[in-house]
């Protein structure tokens, strides 16, 4: 929770104070880097009322319950929630279901594992200790709106062709000459985008694929929601991982990162 509040405040402060030589304001640049546009369908089964909503957020929530064992399942839970509000047609409060889809993706995708909650019976905060596995590569295509899925199809095909060519498989090139897949896959596999020839100003320089590589993890040590210790794990340009535990950095193996089992907040590139 502390990490989430810190992240939110940091993003807000940077968007309000950063300056650049670019024509677009800092807030727009921060949104391009980290912002996620969501479109939601809000439906009441009892009254039949239905509406749509749009919002921008800076992280996706992985909700954890007894049937969530993997990040993908937690994200699915986080994008479908229930809320109670007044129904105009019923004249009283009713239960509504909000189903959200991603309508625009950022360069860097942040995911929060929602481990802290308010325990009503004891009237105090508690931490969910359940292990939740996560991948080194996250594909969010299934969580996208139909409109965004359509935009992602071409760059995803280019990326698949690049992967096939990398392993010596024959591919049929159907993309235009303006697309340059060279450099879209580094040795560490960090890029989730396709490079577009800069000479063609009619298309964006980068096209996201909806596929993200894990580059950072923030974990919370301790069983209590009111105490504990935060540790950062960051992937370097050479593919190595470094654990930042206060002033004691140490090199870690990739398999050690997966054993963290969703200890807090993940950042995908």
PDB file of C-alpha atoms in Angstrom, residues 42-177:
ATOM      1  CA  UNK A  42     -21.357  -1.012 -16.133  1.00  0.00           C
ATOM      2  CA  UNK A  43     -24.430  -3.259 -15.959  1.00  0.00           C
ATOM      3  CA  UNK A  44     -27.161  -3.911 -13.394  1.00  0.00           C
ATOM      4  CA  UNK A  45     -28.728  -7.343 -13.855  1.00  0.00           C
ATOM      5  CA  UNK A  46     -31.685  -6.461 -11.625  1.00  0.00           C
ATOM      6  CA  UNK A  47     -32.802  -3.314 -13.463  1.00  0.00           C
ATOM      7  CA  UNK A  48     -31.242  -3.907 -16.870  1.00  0.00           C
ATOM      8  CA  UNK A  49     -29.492  -0.520 -16.753  1.00  0.00           C
ATOM      9  CA  UNK A  50     -26.257  -0.282 -18.705  1.00  0.00           C
ATOM     10  CA  UNK A  51     -23.724   2.479 -19.234  1.00  0.00           C
ATOM     11  CA  UNK A  52     -20.134   2.918 -20.349  1.00  0.00           C
ATOM     12  CA  UNK A  53     -17.229   4.643 -18.622  1.00  0.00           C
ATOM     13  CA  UNK A  54     -13.688   5.637 -19.583  1.00  0.00           C
ATOM     14  CA  UNK A  55     -10.740   6.332 -17.286  1.00  0.00           C
ATOM     15  CA  UNK A  56      -6.952   6.521 -17.259  1.00  0.00           C
ATOM     16  CA  UNK A  57      -4.918   4.666 -14.634  1.00  0.00           C
ATOM     17  CA  UNK A  58      -1.218   4.097 -14.016  1.00  0.00           C
ATOM     18  CA  UNK A  59      -1.305   0.456 -12.949  1.00  0.00           C
ATOM     19  CA  UNK A  60      -3.359  -2.693 -13.350  1.00  0.00           C
ATOM     20  CA  UNK A  61      -4.576  -4.481 -10.219  1.00  0.00           C
ATOM     21  CA  UNK A  62      -3.984  -8.174  -9.608  1.00  0.00           C
ATOM     22  CA  UNK A  63      -6.736  -9.132  -7.174  1.00  0.00           C
ATOM     23  CA  UNK A  64      -5.866 -12.149  -5.038  1.00  0.00           C
ATOM     24  CA  UNK A  65      -8.413 -14.692  -3.809  1.00  0.00           C
ATOM     25  CA  UNK A  66      -8.450 -18.407  -2.957  1.00  0.00           C
ATOM     26  CA  UNK A  67      -8.782 -19.360  -6.635  1.00  0.00           C
ATOM     27  CA  UNK A  68      -6.032 -17.070  -7.989  1.00  0.00           C
ATOM     28  CA  UNK A  69      -2.737 -18.866  -8.602  1.00  0.00           C
ATOM     29  CA  UNK A  70      -1.333 -16.851 -11.497  1.00  0.00           C
ATOM     30  CA  UNK A  71      -1.014 -13.177 -12.431  1.00  0.00           C
ATOM     31  CA  UNK A  72      -3.245 -13.664 -15.486  1.00  0.00           C
ATOM     32  CA  UNK A  73      -6.103 -14.878 -13.262  1.00  0.00           C
ATOM     33  CA  UNK A  74      -5.652 -11.996 -10.823  1.00  0.00           C
ATOM     34  CA  UNK A  75      -5.731  -9.419 -13.619  1.00  0.00           C
ATOM     35  CA  UNK A  76      -8.946 -10.957 -14.927  1.00  0.00           C
ATOM     36  CA  UNK A  77     -10.490 -10.569 -11.460  1.00  0.00           C
ATOM     37  CA  UNK A  78      -9.242  -6.992 -11.233  1.00  0.00           C
ATOM     38  CA  UNK A  79     -10.924  -6.012 -14.495  1.00  0.00           C
ATOM     39  CA  UNK A  80     -14.328  -7.344 -13.398  1.00  0.00           C
ATOM     40  CA  UNK A  81     -15.645  -5.885 -10.165  1.00  0.00           C
ATOM     41  CA  UNK A  82     -18.934  -5.295  -8.379  1.00  0.00           C
ATOM     42  CA  UNK A  83     -20.098  -1.987  -6.948  1.00  0.00           C
ATOM     43  CA  UNK A  84     -23.166  -0.811  -5.080  1.00  0.00           C
ATOM     44  CA  UNK A  85     -24.856   2.441  -6.080  1.00  0.00           C
ATOM     45  CA  UNK A  86     -28.277   4.020  -6.429  1.00  0.00           C
ATOM     46  CA  UNK A  87     -30.358   2.776  -9.353  1.00  0.00           C
ATOM     47  CA  UNK A  88     -32.532   5.539 -10.891  1.00  0.00           C
ATOM     48  CA  UNK A  89     -35.064   3.051 -12.222  1.00  0.00           C
ATOM     49  CA  UNK A  90     -35.345   1.055  -8.969  1.00  0.00           C
ATOM     50  CA  UNK A  91     -35.159   4.085  -6.690  1.00  0.00           C
ATOM     51  CA  UNK A  92     -32.738   2.343  -4.308  1.00  0.00           C
ATOM     52  CA  UNK A  93     -29.246   0.929  -4.157  1.00  0.00           C
ATOM     53  CA  UNK A  94     -28.448  -2.061  -6.353  1.00  0.00           C
ATOM     54  CA  UNK A  95     -25.471  -4.183  -7.348  1.00  0.00           C
ATOM     55  CA  UNK A  96     -23.728  -3.263 -10.597  1.00  0.00           C
ATOM     56  CA  UNK A  97     -21.027  -5.193 -12.446  1.00  0.00           C
ATOM     57  CA  UNK A  98     -18.175  -3.265 -14.041  1.00  0.00           C
ATOM     58  CA  UNK A  99     -16.276  -5.078 -16.795  1.00  0.00           C
ATOM     59  CA  UNK A 100     -13.210  -3.192 -18.033  1.00  0.00           C
ATOM     60  CA  UNK A 101     -10.981  -3.582 -21.065  1.00  0.00           C
ATOM     61  CA  UNK A 102      -7.697  -1.896 -21.957  1.00  0.00           C
ATOM     62  CA  UNK A 103      -8.184   0.630 -24.748  1.00  0.00           C
ATOM     63  CA  UNK A 104      -4.666   2.097 -24.863  1.00  0.00           C
ATOM     64  CA  UNK A 105      -1.369   0.635 -23.666  1.00  0.00           C
ATOM     65  CA  UNK A 106       1.696   2.379 -22.201  1.00  0.00           C
ATOM     66  CA  UNK A 107       5.364   1.873 -22.993  1.00  0.00           C
ATOM     67  CA  UNK A 108       5.857   0.475 -19.468  1.00  0.00           C
ATOM     68  CA  UNK A 109       3.126  -1.526 -17.758  1.00  0.00           C
ATOM     69  CA  UNK A 110       2.867  -1.497 -13.955  1.00  0.00           C
ATOM     70  CA  UNK A 111       0.980  -4.229 -12.094  1.00  0.00           C
ATOM     71  CA  UNK A 112       0.085  -4.087  -8.404  1.00  0.00           C
ATOM     72  CA  UNK A 113      -0.530  -7.280  -6.457  1.00  0.00           C
ATOM     73  CA  UNK A 114      -3.327  -6.239  -4.081  1.00  0.00           C
ATOM     74  CA  UNK A 115      -2.112  -8.006  -0.925  1.00  0.00           C
ATOM     75  CA  UNK A 116      -3.352  -5.602   1.755  1.00  0.00           C
ATOM     76  CA  UNK A 117      -7.017  -5.328   2.745  1.00  0.00           C
ATOM     77  CA  UNK A 118      -9.198  -4.231   5.663  1.00  0.00           C
ATOM     78  CA  UNK A 119     -10.282  -7.113   7.886  1.00  0.00           C
ATOM     79  CA  UNK A 120     -13.720  -6.157   9.207  1.00  0.00           C
ATOM     80  CA  UNK A 121     -13.976  -8.807  11.933  1.00  0.00           C
ATOM     81  CA  UNK A 122     -10.779  -7.597  13.623  1.00  0.00           C
ATOM     82  CA  UNK A 123     -11.044  -3.995  12.379  1.00  0.00           C
ATOM     83  CA  UNK A 124      -7.454  -3.876  11.133  1.00  0.00           C
ATOM     84  CA  UNK A 125      -5.314  -4.149   8.020  1.00  0.00           C
ATOM     85  CA  UNK A 126      -4.156  -7.597   6.932  1.00  0.00           C
ATOM     86  CA  UNK A 127      -1.826  -9.039   4.335  1.00  0.00           C
ATOM     87  CA  UNK A 128      -2.695 -11.845   1.905  1.00  0.00           C
ATOM     88  CA  UNK A 129       0.237 -14.271   1.920  1.00  0.00           C
ATOM     89  CA  UNK A 130      -0.953 -16.509  -0.921  1.00  0.00           C
ATOM     90  CA  UNK A 131       1.662 -17.245  -3.600  1.00  0.00           C
ATOM     91  CA  UNK A 132       0.800 -15.948  -7.069  1.00  0.00           C
ATOM     92  CA  UNK A 133       3.059 -16.907  -9.966  1.00  0.00           C
ATOM     93  CA  UNK A 134       3.915 -14.462 -12.735  1.00  0.00           C
ATOM     94  CA  UNK A 135       5.769 -14.826 -16.057  1.00  0.00           C
ATOM     95  CA  UNK A 136       8.910 -13.160 -17.385  1.00  0.00           C
ATOM     96  CA  UNK A 137       6.819 -12.253 -20.430  1.00  0.00           C
ATOM     97  CA  UNK A 138       3.256 -10.984 -20.061  1.00  0.00           C
ATOM     98  CA  UNK A 139       0.783 -10.863 -22.950  1.00  0.00           C
ATOM     99  CA  UNK A 140      -2.222  -8.628 -22.194  1.00  0.00           C
ATOM    100  CA  UNK A 141      -3.952  -9.082 -25.586  1.00  0.00           C
ATOM    101  CA  UNK A 142      -6.895 -10.953 -24.001  1.00  0.00           C
ATOM    102  CA  UNK A 143      -7.582  -7.963 -21.721  1.00  0.00           C
ATOM    103  CA  UNK A 144      -7.768  -5.442 -24.566  1.00  0.00           C
ATOM    104  CA  UNK A 145     -10.835  -3.920 -26.209  1.00  0.00           C
ATOM    105  CA  UNK A 146     -11.821  -5.067 -29.703  1.00  0.00           C
ATOM    106  CA  UNK A 147     -10.626  -1.731 -31.067  1.00  0.00           C
ATOM    107  CA  UNK A 148      -7.162  -2.108 -29.546  1.00  0.00           C
ATOM    108  CA  UNK A 149      -6.920  -5.777 -30.553  1.00  0.00           C
ATOM    109  CA  UNK A 150      -7.384  -4.703 -34.162  1.00  0.00           C
ATOM    110  CA  UNK A 151      -4.526  -2.189 -33.862  1.00  0.00           C
ATOM    111  CA  UNK A 152      -2.242  -4.815 -32.301  1.00  0.00           C
ATOM    112  CA  UNK A 153      -2.700  -7.482 -34.979  1.00  0.00           C
ATOM    113  CA  UNK A 154      -0.136  -6.186 -37.501  1.00  0.00           C
ATOM    114  CA  UNK A 155       2.731  -5.436 -35.070  1.00  0.00           C
ATOM    115  CA  UNK A 156       2.110  -8.771 -33.326  1.00  0.00           C
ATOM    116  CA  UNK A 157       2.416 -10.583 -36.653  1.00  0.00           C
ATOM    117  CA  UNK A 158       5.656  -8.730 -37.415  1.00  0.00           C
ATOM    118  CA  UNK A 159       6.963  -9.748 -34.001  1.00  0.00           C
ATOM    119  CA  UNK A 160       6.017 -13.394 -34.597  1.00  0.00           C
ATOM    120  CA  UNK A 161       7.773 -13.304 -37.968  1.00  0.00           C
ATOM    121  CA  UNK A 162      10.867 -11.847 -36.306  1.00  0.00           C
ATOM    122  CA  UNK A 163      10.832 -14.642 -33.728  1.00  0.00           C
ATOM    123  CA  UNK A 164      10.486 -17.254 -36.463  1.00  0.00           C
ATOM    124  CA  UNK A 165      13.354 -15.727 -38.456  1.00  0.00           C
ATOM    125  CA  UNK A 166      15.461 -15.668 -35.290  1.00  0.00           C
ATOM    126  CA  UNK A 167      15.152 -19.448 -35.024  1.00  0.00           C
ATOM    127  CA  UNK A 168      15.711 -20.008 -38.725  1.00  0.00           C
ATOM    128  CA  UNK A 169      12.082 -20.662 -39.646  1.00  0.00           C
ATOM    129  CA  UNK A 170      10.811 -19.520 -43.021  1.00  0.00           C
ATOM    130  CA  UNK A 171       8.287 -16.704 -42.843  1.00  0.00           C
ATOM    131  CA  UNK A 172       6.196 -14.954 -45.430  1.00  0.00           C
ATOM    132  CA  UNK A 173       6.818 -11.229 -45.224  1.00  0.00           C
ATOM    133  CA  UNK A 174       3.574  -9.321 -45.702  1.00  0.00           C
ATOM    134  CA  UNK A 175       4.532  -6.035 -44.096  1.00  0.00           C
ATOM    135  CA  UNK A 176       5.368  -2.870 -46.002  1.00  0.00           C
ATOM    136  CA  UNK A 177       8.943  -1.701 -46.567  1.00  0.00           C
TER     137      UNK A 177
END
